């Protein structure tokens, strides 16, 4: 099956200056995909700008207008960590539209799976507030869009960004149609995502937070994927899997303190792809979130595409980290399995 990718130069025009979440992240990814010859093996999916109606599936109309106004006035800082330039509103609308288009391409069978290489990222932006480098929650909007357009009843969102996706968590906390599963360093930014938060009312049990101590590497993540994420996804039996793919758990990434390698990400993606193949006809959409070490990011995104294409040999030029001791997460996994009654 074909593997699609979304990209557009408009994403570079969200100009954040020297901010760690900068255009060079996507430039590094695209040039690495070109240099390695991988890009020509992928099917291009053209993004479009999401409409205000679509963005308001998650965000308040007043907030959307505010973002438009800030851009029109030349940009500026929204809180302590998120900055906008004159083209940021347009870029953000195309980021949402990019994930929507990737989802449509997969749902309509144009491609088997897809990866939306978009920015600004999305999973922190709340209904009424920009935060954590995010303006609109791309993946949450795409999920709501897919629920409506394709009359879906069950979507799984897997979020392996090192930060908890507080907005995605909030968006679906009352919605039993979406199983949100997040692995994140904890306690850490943004402070949310304890394992006791499992969803509300009819959605009880459809939020699975895996708050990990600093220092977890490939072995710990894969344990979580095999022992928590896989059984939770199988029980939920989704019709589509969306992934908030943040590569900031990489050991070389300085925004957090995890120890995952590029080869580790590839193994995680293999498990996700296996779940999609087994449960929902392979329907799988990746959406770029964080990842700030340019080499680690571009190699790990390429490894993700390699796995989606079915390649077995994964290049990991950065290798494994050394000189750290991984924490014992067996008690944590046991506790989460108990909370969620997982086999
Ligand atoms: Zn992150």
Coordinates of C-alpha atoms and ligand atoms in Angstrom, one line a residue:
X1 CA 0.0 0.0 0.0
X2 CA 1.1 3.5 -0.7
X3 CA 2.4 5.7 2.0
X4 CA 1.5 9.4 1.8
X5 CA 3.0 12.5 3.2
X6 CA 1.7 16.0 3.7
X7 CA 4.0 19.0 3.4
X8 CA 3.8 22.6 2.2
X9 CA 6.3 25.5 2.3
X10 CA 3.7 27.5 4.1
X11 CA 4.7 25.6 7.2
X12 CA 8.1 27.4 7.1
X13 CA 6.5 30.8 7.1
X14 CA 5.4 30.3 10.8
X15 CA 8.6 32.3 11.6
X16 CA 9.6 31.9 15.2
X17 CA 13.0 33.4 15.0
X18 CA 15.5 31.5 17.2
X19 CA 12.8 29.6 19.0
X20 CA 13.6 25.9 19.4
X21 CA 10.3 25.1 17.5
X22 CA 11.6 26.7 14.2
X23 CA 11.2 26.2 10.5
X24 CA 14.6 24.4 10.4
X25 CA 12.9 21.4 12.0
X26 CA 10.9 20.7 8.9
X27 CA 13.7 21.8 6.5
X28 CA 15.9 19.2 8.2
X29 CA 13.3 16.5 7.8
X30 CA 12.5 17.3 4.1
X31 CA 16.2 17.5 3.1
X32 CA 16.9 14.2 4.9
X33 CA 14.0 12.5 3.1
X34 CA 15.4 13.9 -0.2
X35 CA 19.0 13.0 0.4
X36 CA 18.2 9.4 1.3
X37 CA 15.9 9.0 -1.7
X38 CA 13.0 8.2 0.5
X39 CA 10.8 11.1 -0.6
X40 CA 10.3 9.8 -4.1
X41 CA 8.9 6.5 -2.7
X42 CA 6.1 8.5 -1.0
X43 CA 2.8 9.8 -2.4
X44 CA 2.4 13.5 -2.0
X45 CA -0.8 14.7 -0.4
X46 CA -1.5 18.4 -0.9
X47 CA -2.8 20.2 2.2
X48 CA -5.4 22.9 2.3
X49 CA -6.4 25.6 4.7
X50 CA -8.8 24.3 7.3
X51 CA -12.0 26.4 7.6
X52 CA -13.0 28.3 10.7
X53 CA -15.9 25.8 11.0
X54 CA -13.4 22.9 11.1
X55 CA -11.1 24.5 13.6
X56 CA -14.0 25.3 15.8
X57 CA -14.6 21.6 16.2
X58 CA -12.0 22.0 19.0
X59 CA -11.4 25.8 19.5
X60 CA -13.7 28.7 20.4
X61 CA -14.5 31.0 17.5
X62 CA -13.3 34.0 19.5
X63 CA -9.9 32.4 20.0
X64 CA -9.6 31.6 16.3
X65 CA -10.4 35.2 15.5
X66 CA -7.9 36.3 18.0
X67 CA -5.1 34.3 16.4
X68 CA -6.1 35.8 13.0
X69 CA -5.9 39.3 14.5
X70 CA -2.5 38.7 16.1
X71 CA -1.1 37.6 12.7
X72 CA -2.7 40.6 11.0
X73 CA -1.0 42.9 13.4
X74 CA 2.4 41.4 12.6
X75 CA 2.6 38.6 15.2
X76 CA 3.9 38.5 18.8
X77 CA 4.2 36.4 21.9
X78 CA 1.1 34.5 23.2
X79 CA 2.1 33.8 26.7
X80 CA 5.6 32.8 27.8
X81 CA 6.5 30.1 25.2
X82 CA 4.5 30.5 22.0
X83 CA 5.3 33.1 19.3
X84 CA 3.5 34.1 16.1
X85 CA 4.7 35.8 12.9
X86 CA 2.5 37.5 10.2
X87 CA 2.0 34.1 8.4
X88 CA 1.5 32.0 11.4
X89 CA -2.3 32.0 11.2
X90 CA -2.2 30.8 7.6
X91 CA 0.4 28.2 8.5
X92 CA -1.7 26.9 11.4
X93 CA -4.8 26.7 9.3
X94 CA -2.8 24.6 6.7
X95 CA -1.4 22.5 9.5
X96 CA -4.9 21.6 10.6
X97 CA -5.9 21.1 6.9
X98 CA -2.9 19.0 6.3
X99 CA -3.8 16.5 9.0
X100 CA -7.4 16.5 7.8
X101 CA -6.2 15.8 4.2
X102 CA -3.9 13.0 5.4
X103 CA -6.9 11.5 7.2
X104 CA -9.1 11.8 4.2
X105 CA -6.5 10.2 1.9
X106 CA -6.3 7.2 4.3
X107 CA -10.0 6.9 4.9
X108 CA -10.8 7.2 1.1
X109 CA -8.1 4.6 0.3
X110 CA -5.9 6.9 -1.8
X111 CA -3.0 5.7 0.4
X112 CA -2.7 3.0 3.1
X113 CA -1.1 5.3 5.7
X114 CA 0.2 8.8 5.9
X115 CA 2.4 11.2 7.8
X116 CA 1.5 14.9 8.0
X117 CA 4.7 16.8 8.3
X118 CA 3.2 20.0 9.6
X119 CA 3.9 22.9 12.0
X120 CA 3.0 24.6 14.3
X121 CA 2.4 21.5 16.4
X122 CA -0.9 21.1 18.1
X123 CA -1.5 18.9 21.1
X124 CA -1.1 21.6 23.8
X125 CA -3.3 24.3 22.3
X126 CA -6.5 24.4 24.4
X127 CA -10.0 25.4 23.2
X128 CA -9.2 29.0 24.1
X129 CA -5.5 29.3 24.6
X130 CA -2.2 28.9 22.7
X131 CA 0.5 27.2 24.7
X132 CA 3.5 24.9 24.4
X133 CA 4.4 26.2 20.8
X134 CA 0.9 25.1 19.6
X135 CA -1.9 27.2 18.1
X136 CA -4.5 24.8 16.9
X137 CA -4.8 21.1 17.9
X138 CA -4.3 19.5 14.5
X139 CA -4.7 15.9 15.5
X140 CA -7.8 16.5 17.7
X141 CA -9.5 18.5 15.0
X142 CA -8.8 15.8 12.4
X143 CA -10.2 13.1 14.8
X144 CA -13.4 15.1 15.3
X145 CA -13.6 15.7 11.5
X146 CA -13.2 12.0 10.8
X147 CA -15.8 11.1 13.4
X148 CA -18.3 13.4 11.7
X149 CA -17.5 12.9 8.0
X150 CA -17.1 9.1 8.0
X151 CA -19.5 8.4 10.9
X152 CA -16.8 6.6 12.8
X153 CA -17.5 5.3 16.3
X154 CA -14.0 4.5 17.5
X155 CA -10.7 6.2 16.9
X156 CA -7.5 5.6 18.9
X157 CA -5.0 8.5 19.3
X158 CA -1.6 7.4 20.4
X159 CA 0.6 10.3 21.6
X160 CA 4.3 9.5 22.2
X161 CA 5.5 13.0 22.4
X162 CA 7.5 13.4 25.6
X163 CA 5.0 16.0 26.8
X164 CA 1.4 15.2 27.8
X165 CA -1.1 16.3 25.1
X166 CA -3.3 18.2 27.6
X167 CA -5.5 19.6 24.8
X168 CA -6.2 16.2 23.2
X169 CA -6.8 14.8 26.7
X170 CA -9.3 17.5 27.4
X171 CA -11.0 17.4 24.0
X172 CA -12.0 13.8 24.4
X173 CA -12.2 13.4 28.2
X174 CA -16.0 13.1 27.9
X175 CA -16.1 11.4 24.5
X176 CA -16.3 7.6 24.5
X177 CA -15.6 7.5 20.7
X178 CA -11.9 8.3 21.1
X179 CA -9.4 6.4 23.1
X180 CA -6.5 8.7 24.0
X181 CA -3.3 7.0 25.0
X182 CA -0.3 9.2 26.0
X183 CA 3.2 8.3 27.1
X184 CA 4.9 11.3 28.7
X185 CA 7.6 12.4 31.1
X186 CA 6.0 13.1 34.5
X187 CA 6.0 15.3 36.4
X188 CA 6.9 17.7 33.6
X189 CA 5.5 20.3 31.3
X190 CA 2.5 20.9 31.1
X191 CA 1.9 19.2 34.4
X192 CA -1.2 17.2 33.4
X193 CA -1.6 13.5 32.6
X194 CA -1.7 11.5 35.8
X195 CA -2.6 7.9 35.5
X196 CA -5.7 8.4 37.7
X197 CA -7.3 10.6 35.0
X198 CA -9.1 8.0 32.9
X199 CA -12.0 9.8 31.3
X200 CA -15.4 11.0 32.6
X201 CA -19.0 9.7 32.6
X202 CA -19.7 7.5 29.6
X203 CA -16.0 8.0 28.6
X204 CA -14.6 6.5 31.8
X205 CA -11.7 4.3 30.7
X206 CA -11.1 6.0 27.3
X207 CA -8.2 8.1 28.5
X208 CA -5.0 6.1 29.3
X209 CA -2.2 8.2 30.7
X210 CA 1.2 6.6 31.1
X211 CA 3.2 9.1 33.2
X212 CA 6.8 8.0 33.0
X213 CA 9.8 8.9 35.2
X214 CA 12.7 10.6 33.5
X215 CA 15.4 8.3 32.0
X216 CA 13.2 5.8 30.2
X217 CA 14.7 4.4 27.1
X218 CA 13.8 1.9 24.3
X219 CA 13.2 -1.0 26.7
X220 CA 10.8 0.9 28.9
X221 CA 8.8 2.5 26.1
X222 CA 8.5 -0.9 24.3
X223 CA 7.3 -2.5 27.5
X224 CA 4.6 0.2 27.7
X225 CA 3.7 -0.3 24.1
X226 CA 3.4 -4.1 24.4
X227 CA 1.8 -4.3 27.9
X228 CA -0.4 -1.2 28.0
X229 CA -1.0 0.4 24.6
X230 CA -1.4 -2.8 22.5
X231 CA -4.0 -4.4 24.8
X232 CA -5.9 -1.1 25.4
X233 CA -6.1 -0.5 21.6
X234 CA -7.1 -4.1 20.9
X235 CA -9.9 -3.9 23.5
X236 CA -11.1 -0.6 22.0
X237 CA -11.0 -2.0 18.5
X238 CA -10.6 1.3 16.5
X239 CA -11.6 2.0 12.9
X240 CA -8.7 4.5 12.5
X241 CA -5.5 5.2 14.4
X242 CA -4.1 8.7 14.7
X243 CA -0.6 9.3 16.2
X244 CA 0.7 12.5 17.8
X245 CA 4.3 11.8 16.8
X246 CA 6.7 13.8 18.9
X247 CA 10.3 12.8 18.7
X248 CA 11.4 14.7 21.8
X249 CA 11.8 11.5 23.9
X250 CA 15.0 10.9 21.9
X251 CA 18.1 10.8 24.1
X252 CA 19.8 13.6 22.1
X253 CA 16.8 16.0 22.5
X254 CA 17.4 18.5 25.2
X255 CA 13.9 19.5 25.9
X256 CA 13.3 16.5 28.1
X257 CA 15.2 13.7 29.8
X258 CA 14.2 10.5 28.0
X259 CA 16.6 8.1 26.4
X260 CA 14.7 6.7 23.3
X261 CA 16.8 6.0 20.2
X262 CA 15.8 6.2 16.5
X263 CA 15.8 2.4 16.5
X264 CA 13.5 2.5 19.5
X265 CA 11.0 4.8 17.7
X266 CA 11.1 2.4 14.7
X267 CA 10.1 -0.5 17.1
X268 CA 7.3 1.6 18.5
X269 CA 6.0 2.5 15.0
X270 CA 6.2 -1.3 14.1
X271 CA 3.8 -2.0 17.0
X272 CA 1.5 0.8 16.0
X273 CA 1.5 -0.3 12.4
X274 CA 0.8 -3.9 13.6
X275 CA -2.2 -2.7 15.5
X276 CA -3.5 -0.7 12.6
X277 CA -3.1 -3.7 10.3
X278 CA -4.7 -6.1 12.7
X279 CA -7.6 -3.8 13.8
X280 CA -8.5 -1.3 11.2
X281 CA -7.3 -2.3 7.7
X282 CA -4.0 -0.5 8.2
X283 CA -5.7 2.9 8.5
X284 CA -3.0 5.0 10.2
X285 CA -2.2 8.7 10.2
X286 CA 0.9 10.2 11.8
X287 CA 0.9 13.9 12.7
X288 CA 4.2 15.7 13.7
X289 CA 4.3 17.2 17.1
X290 CA 7.6 17.9 18.9
X291 CA 11.2 16.8 18.3
X292 CA 13.9 19.5 18.5
X293 CA 17.3 17.8 17.9
X294 CA 17.4 18.2 14.1
X295 CA 19.5 15.1 13.3
X296 CA 17.5 12.9 15.8
X297 CA 14.3 14.3 14.5
X298 CA 15.0 13.8 10.8
X299 CA 16.5 10.3 11.2
X300 CA 13.5 9.2 13.4
X301 CA 10.9 10.6 11.0
X302 CA 12.7 8.7 8.1
X303 CA 12.7 5.6 10.3
X304 CA 9.0 6.0 10.8
X305 CA 8.4 6.2 7.0
X306 CA 10.7 3.1 6.6
X307 CA 8.5 1.1 8.9
X308 CA 5.3 2.3 7.2
X309 CA 6.8 1.3 3.8
X310 CA 7.5 -2.2 5.3
X311 CA 11.3 -1.8 5.2
X312 CA 13.1 -4.0 7.8
X313 CA 16.5 -2.4 7.9
X314 CA 16.5 0.8 10.0
X315 CA 19.4 3.2 10.0
X316 CA 20.2 4.7 13.3
X317 CA 23.4 6.8 12.9
X318 CA 23.0 8.4 16.4
X319 CA 22.9 5.0 18.1
X320 CA 22.0 4.4 21.8
X321 CA 22.7 6.8 24.6
X322 CA 25.2 5.6 27.3
X323 CA 25.9 6.2 30.9
X324 CA 22.4 6.3 32.3
X325 CA 20.5 3.9 34.5
X326 CA 16.9 3.3 33.4
X327 CA 14.2 3.5 36.1
X328 CA 12.2 0.4 37.0
X329 CA 8.7 1.0 35.6
X330 CA 7.3 -2.5 36.4
X331 CA 5.3 -1.1 39.4
X332 CA 3.9 1.7 37.3
X333 CA 2.9 -0.6 34.5
X334 CA 1.2 -2.9 37.0
X335 CA -0.7 0.0 38.5
X336 CA -1.9 1.3 35.1
X337 CA -3.0 -2.2 34.1
X338 CA -5.0 -2.5 37.3
X339 CA -6.6 0.9 36.8
X340 CA -7.7 0.0 33.3
X341 CA -8.4 -3.7 34.0
X342 CA -6.0 -4.7 31.2
X343 CA -5.1 -8.4 30.7
Ligands
LIG1 ZN1 6.8 17.7 23.1

